[in-house]
């Protein structure tokens, strides 16, 4: 079966967490909106008036299934491709961690759009500055400190132990994204999260991920995505 991933074609965004899982699994997939059918095909799926069309991208078509919500897609892929524990308890705890990453991603987005996604960044620069300061003073240490603690407590290789799960792929993306968006702040902070930095490097060195990162399938970070580099927000 060839999966169909539906996501905005110009950005990594939330679609990237799914792309990383598909790539690590070596799964066959098409990134539909980046192909000839474009974003129109994605909008058409969401506009359906029957069934349960997804509210927003990313979503994944797997045969007859259409699965929305990043963490939900990963729950599905994790079980099918050995990217999650086999026990129910293990699968639930990894899903719980991914939902925590979902919350973190929303807060990262809100650093540049604290007043909401409908207004331009340029029209919310002052609140963005305030929000970013709070994010780095309080929220980054709390979220990343949490994952750092889990890593140390579970042996240090991967978050849930010796085996990689999709959560590790997502944490790689968080570290890479924060480095892109806030190079100065992240450089100063990294001494507090040696475990996560090591995890980032271990994930980047995995053969399928390394090949993906070097390919054209990996869209470069840019200022339309979740991680945006605005000099005035970087300290
Ligand atoms: N909780 C959802 C959020 C999905 C989401 O916000 N998607 C964005 C792109 S990253 C979007 O296009 N949203 C449209 C909207 O909220 O109107 C997830 O994690 O997948």
Short mmCIF file of C-alpha atoms and ligand atoms in Angstrom, two decimals:
data_model
loop_
_atom_site.label_atom_id
_atom_site.label_comp_id
_atom_site.label_asym_id
_atom_site.label_seq_id
_atom_site.Cartn_x
_atom_site.Cartn_y
_atom_site.Cartn_z
CA UNK A 1 0.00 0.00 0.00
CA UNK A 2 1.27 3.45 -0.85
CA UNK A 3 0.34 6.03 1.76
CA UNK A 4 -0.87 9.46 0.72
CA UNK A 5 0.28 12.29 2.97
CA UNK A 6 -1.70 15.51 2.74
CA UNK A 7 0.06 18.62 3.98
CA UNK A 8 0.99 22.13 2.91
CA UNK A 9 3.62 21.79 0.17
CA UNK A 10 5.93 24.68 1.11
CA UNK A 11 6.67 23.95 4.77
CA UNK A 12 7.88 21.31 7.17
CA UNK A 13 5.26 22.34 9.74
CA UNK A 14 3.32 19.63 11.52
CA UNK A 15 3.59 17.42 8.45
CA UNK A 16 7.26 16.92 9.21
CA UNK A 17 6.59 14.70 12.22
CA UNK A 18 4.71 12.37 9.89
CA UNK A 19 7.30 12.60 7.10
CA UNK A 20 10.05 11.63 9.55
CA UNK A 21 8.12 8.54 10.66
CA UNK A 22 7.38 7.48 7.08
CA UNK A 23 11.00 8.00 6.09
CA UNK A 24 12.43 6.12 9.09
CA UNK A 25 10.04 3.25 8.33
CA UNK A 26 11.08 3.20 4.66
CA UNK A 27 7.36 3.34 3.83
CA UNK A 28 6.14 4.09 0.32
CA UNK A 29 4.24 7.39 0.28
CA UNK A 30 3.32 10.34 -1.88
CA UNK A 31 3.37 13.87 -0.52
CA UNK A 32 0.23 14.69 -2.47
CA UNK A 33 0.17 18.51 -2.37
CA UNK A 34 3.78 18.63 -3.56
CA UNK A 35 2.83 16.69 -6.69
CA UNK A 36 0.74 17.58 -9.74
CA UNK A 37 -2.54 17.41 -7.80
CA UNK A 38 -1.33 20.23 -5.54
CA UNK A 39 -3.07 21.64 -2.45
CA UNK A 40 -6.40 21.49 -4.32
CA UNK A 41 -6.55 17.73 -3.73
CA UNK A 42 -6.03 18.36 0.00
CA UNK A 43 -8.74 21.03 0.21
CA UNK A 44 -11.14 18.75 -1.63
CA UNK A 45 -10.66 16.00 0.95
CA UNK A 46 -11.32 18.44 3.80
CA UNK A 47 -14.41 19.85 2.08
CA UNK A 48 -16.16 16.48 1.97
CA UNK A 49 -19.71 16.60 3.32
CA UNK A 50 -19.97 12.95 4.23
CA UNK A 51 -17.93 10.76 6.54
CA UNK A 52 -15.42 12.41 8.84
CA UNK A 53 -13.20 14.73 6.84
CA UNK A 54 -10.21 16.04 8.80
CA UNK A 55 -10.38 19.59 10.14
CA UNK A 56 -6.82 20.50 9.17
CA UNK A 57 -3.68 19.01 7.65
CA UNK A 58 -1.65 16.90 8.13
CA UNK A 59 -3.73 13.86 7.38
CA UNK A 60 -2.83 10.48 5.98
CA UNK A 61 -4.72 8.25 3.59
CA UNK A 62 -3.94 4.62 4.22
CA UNK A 63 -6.09 2.50 1.92
CA UNK A 64 -9.63 3.37 2.91
CA UNK A 65 -8.62 5.07 6.14
CA UNK A 66 -8.22 8.84 6.35
CA UNK A 67 -6.45 9.76 9.60
CA UNK A 68 -6.12 13.32 10.88
CA UNK A 69 -4.25 14.89 13.81
CA UNK A 70 -0.48 14.46 13.88
CA UNK A 71 -0.37 12.40 17.08
CA UNK A 72 -3.18 10.17 15.83
CA UNK A 73 -1.37 9.53 12.54
CA UNK A 74 1.77 8.62 14.46
CA UNK A 75 -0.18 6.31 16.74
CA UNK A 76 -1.29 4.45 13.61
CA UNK A 77 2.10 4.42 11.86
CA UNK A 78 3.98 3.56 15.05
CA UNK A 79 2.04 0.33 15.52
CA UNK A 80 2.33 -0.69 11.86
CA UNK A 81 6.03 0.03 11.40
CA UNK A 82 7.67 -0.91 14.69
CA UNK A 83 8.03 2.69 15.80
CA UNK A 84 6.13 2.18 19.05
CA UNK A 85 6.17 -0.37 21.87
CA UNK A 86 4.10 -3.51 21.37
CA UNK A 87 2.25 -3.42 24.69
CA UNK A 88 -0.88 -1.33 25.15
CA UNK A 89 0.70 0.46 28.13
CA UNK A 90 3.79 1.26 26.08
CA UNK A 91 1.79 2.50 23.10
CA UNK A 92 -0.33 4.73 25.33
CA UNK A 93 2.66 6.26 27.06
CA UNK A 94 4.37 7.04 23.76
CA UNK A 95 1.09 8.58 22.50
CA UNK A 96 0.92 10.61 25.70
CA UNK A 97 4.41 11.97 25.00
CA UNK A 98 3.45 12.83 21.43
CA UNK A 99 0.41 14.76 22.68
CA UNK A 100 2.77 16.68 24.97
CA UNK A 101 4.89 17.49 21.91
CA UNK A 102 1.69 18.64 20.18
CA UNK A 103 1.18 21.14 23.02
CA UNK A 104 4.79 22.28 22.75
CA UNK A 105 4.45 22.77 18.99
CA UNK A 106 1.40 24.98 19.54
CA UNK A 107 3.39 27.08 22.02
CA UNK A 108 6.27 27.37 19.56
CA UNK A 109 3.82 28.62 16.94
CA UNK A 110 2.42 31.12 19.43
CA UNK A 111 5.83 32.74 19.97
CA UNK A 112 5.45 34.46 16.59
CA UNK A 113 1.64 34.50 16.50
CA UNK A 114 0.51 35.12 20.11
CA UNK A 115 -2.63 36.96 18.94
CA UNK A 116 -3.67 34.22 16.55
CA UNK A 117 -2.92 32.88 13.08
CA UNK A 118 -5.14 35.29 11.13
CA UNK A 119 -3.00 38.37 11.76
CA UNK A 120 0.38 38.93 10.13
CA UNK A 121 3.45 38.55 12.32
CA UNK A 122 4.30 42.17 11.49
CA UNK A 123 1.07 43.24 13.23
CA UNK A 124 1.82 41.34 16.44
CA UNK A 125 5.54 41.91 16.86
CA UNK A 126 5.39 43.47 20.34
CA UNK A 127 3.25 40.70 21.90
CA UNK A 128 5.42 38.14 20.07
CA UNK A 129 8.47 39.53 21.83
CA UNK A 130 6.79 39.23 25.22
CA UNK A 131 5.50 35.76 24.51
CA UNK A 132 8.89 34.57 23.27
CA UNK A 133 10.63 35.84 26.41
CA UNK A 134 8.15 33.94 28.59
CA UNK A 135 8.47 30.87 26.36
CA UNK A 136 12.24 30.76 26.83
CA UNK A 137 12.22 31.69 30.53
CA UNK A 138 9.51 29.25 31.61
CA UNK A 139 8.23 26.90 28.99
CA UNK A 140 11.34 25.64 27.18
CA UNK A 141 13.06 24.65 30.46
CA UNK A 142 9.86 22.94 31.62
CA UNK A 143 9.14 20.99 28.40
CA UNK A 144 12.71 20.12 27.42
CA UNK A 145 13.68 19.52 31.04
CA UNK A 146 10.86 16.98 31.19
CA UNK A 147 12.06 15.07 28.12
CA UNK A 148 15.66 15.31 29.32
CA UNK A 149 14.63 13.70 32.61
CA UNK A 150 12.77 10.89 30.81
CA UNK A 151 15.79 10.17 28.65
CA UNK A 152 18.13 9.98 31.62
CA UNK A 153 15.68 7.84 33.59
CA UNK A 154 15.27 5.34 30.74
CA UNK A 155 18.92 4.74 30.02
CA UNK A 156 19.69 7.67 27.76
CA UNK A 157 19.48 6.16 24.27
CA UNK A 158 15.90 6.84 23.34
CA UNK A 159 13.04 8.30 25.34
CA UNK A 160 11.29 5.03 26.05
CA UNK A 161 14.45 2.95 26.39
CA UNK A 162 16.75 1.17 23.97
CA UNK A 163 14.38 1.20 20.99
CA UNK A 164 13.57 4.19 18.86
CA UNK A 165 9.96 5.36 18.68
CA UNK A 166 8.28 8.11 16.67
CA UNK A 167 8.58 10.39 19.72
CA UNK A 168 12.36 10.36 19.31
CA UNK A 169 11.95 11.46 15.69
CA UNK A 170 9.71 14.30 16.82
CA UNK A 171 12.19 15.37 19.50
CA UNK A 172 14.90 15.46 16.83
CA UNK A 173 12.68 17.88 14.91
CA UNK A 174 12.09 20.03 18.00
CA UNK A 175 15.83 20.41 18.64
CA UNK A 176 16.55 21.08 14.94
CA UNK A 177 13.69 23.59 14.73
CA UNK A 178 14.63 25.50 17.88
CA UNK A 179 18.21 25.69 16.61
CA UNK A 180 16.96 27.16 13.35
CA UNK A 181 14.49 29.64 14.83
CA UNK A 182 16.43 30.76 17.90
CA UNK A 183 20.13 30.08 17.25
CA UNK A 184 21.42 32.34 20.03
CA UNK A 185 18.96 31.31 22.69
CA UNK A 186 19.30 27.63 21.85
CA UNK A 187 23.09 27.77 21.91
CA UNK A 188 22.98 29.13 25.43
CA UNK A 189 20.38 26.58 26.52
CA UNK A 190 21.88 23.41 25.07
CA UNK A 191 24.25 22.83 28.00
CA UNK A 192 21.10 22.05 30.06
CA UNK A 193 19.92 19.31 27.70
CA UNK A 194 22.92 17.13 26.78
CA UNK A 195 20.70 14.05 26.52
CA UNK A 196 18.38 15.64 23.95
CA UNK A 197 21.32 16.96 21.95
CA UNK A 198 22.72 13.41 21.87
CA UNK A 199 19.32 12.06 20.86
CA UNK A 200 19.14 14.61 18.03
CA UNK A 201 22.51 13.40 16.73
CA UNK A 202 21.60 9.73 17.04
CA UNK A 203 18.40 10.26 15.06
CA UNK A 204 20.17 12.36 12.40
CA UNK A 205 22.71 9.57 11.93
CA UNK A 206 20.15 6.83 11.30
CA UNK A 207 20.59 5.74 7.68
CA UNK A 208 17.04 6.44 6.48
CA UNK A 209 16.87 9.79 8.26
CA UNK A 210 20.31 10.83 7.06
CA UNK A 211 19.30 10.03 3.46
CA UNK A 212 16.03 11.92 3.89
CA UNK A 213 17.70 15.02 5.33
CA UNK A 214 20.08 15.13 2.38
CA UNK A 215 17.27 14.69 -0.16
CA UNK A 216 14.99 17.19 -1.87
CA UNK A 217 12.09 15.68 0.02
CA UNK A 218 13.25 17.57 3.14
CA UNK A 219 11.91 21.11 2.74
CA UNK A 220 14.24 23.75 4.19
CA UNK A 221 13.10 25.64 7.30
CA UNK A 222 11.52 28.95 6.31
CA UNK A 223 9.43 31.79 7.68
CA UNK A 224 6.07 30.27 6.71
CA UNK A 225 6.45 27.27 9.00
CA UNK A 226 6.17 26.69 12.73
CA UNK A 227 9.85 27.41 13.40
CA UNK A 228 10.57 30.93 12.14
CA UNK A 229 13.79 32.84 12.43
CA UNK A 230 13.07 36.43 13.43
CA UNK A 231 16.22 38.09 14.71
CA UNK A 232 14.31 40.36 17.07
CA UNK A 233 12.86 37.32 18.91
CA UNK A 234 16.21 35.63 19.40
CA UNK A 235 17.32 37.31 22.63
N1 LIG B 1 -3.72 19.53 16.36
C1 LIG B 1 -3.51 19.45 14.94
C2 LIG B 1 -3.28 20.84 14.39
C3 LIG B 1 -3.40 20.90 12.91
C4 LIG B 1 -3.08 22.29 12.39
O1 LIG B 1 -3.15 23.30 13.11
N2 LIG B 1 -2.74 22.35 11.10
C5 LIG B 1 -2.36 23.63 10.51
C6 LIG B 1 -1.15 23.48 9.65
S1 LIG B 1 0.24 23.04 10.65
C7 LIG B 1 -3.50 24.15 9.66
O2 LIG B 1 -3.43 24.16 8.43
N3 LIG B 1 -4.54 24.61 10.32
C8 LIG B 1 -5.67 25.21 9.69
C9 LIG B 1 -6.57 25.83 10.72
O3 LIG B 1 -6.36 25.62 11.92
O4 LIG B 1 -7.48 26.55 10.31
C10 LIG B 1 -2.33 18.50 14.65
O5 LIG B 1 -1.46 18.37 15.53
O6 LIG B 1 -2.26 17.91 13.57
#
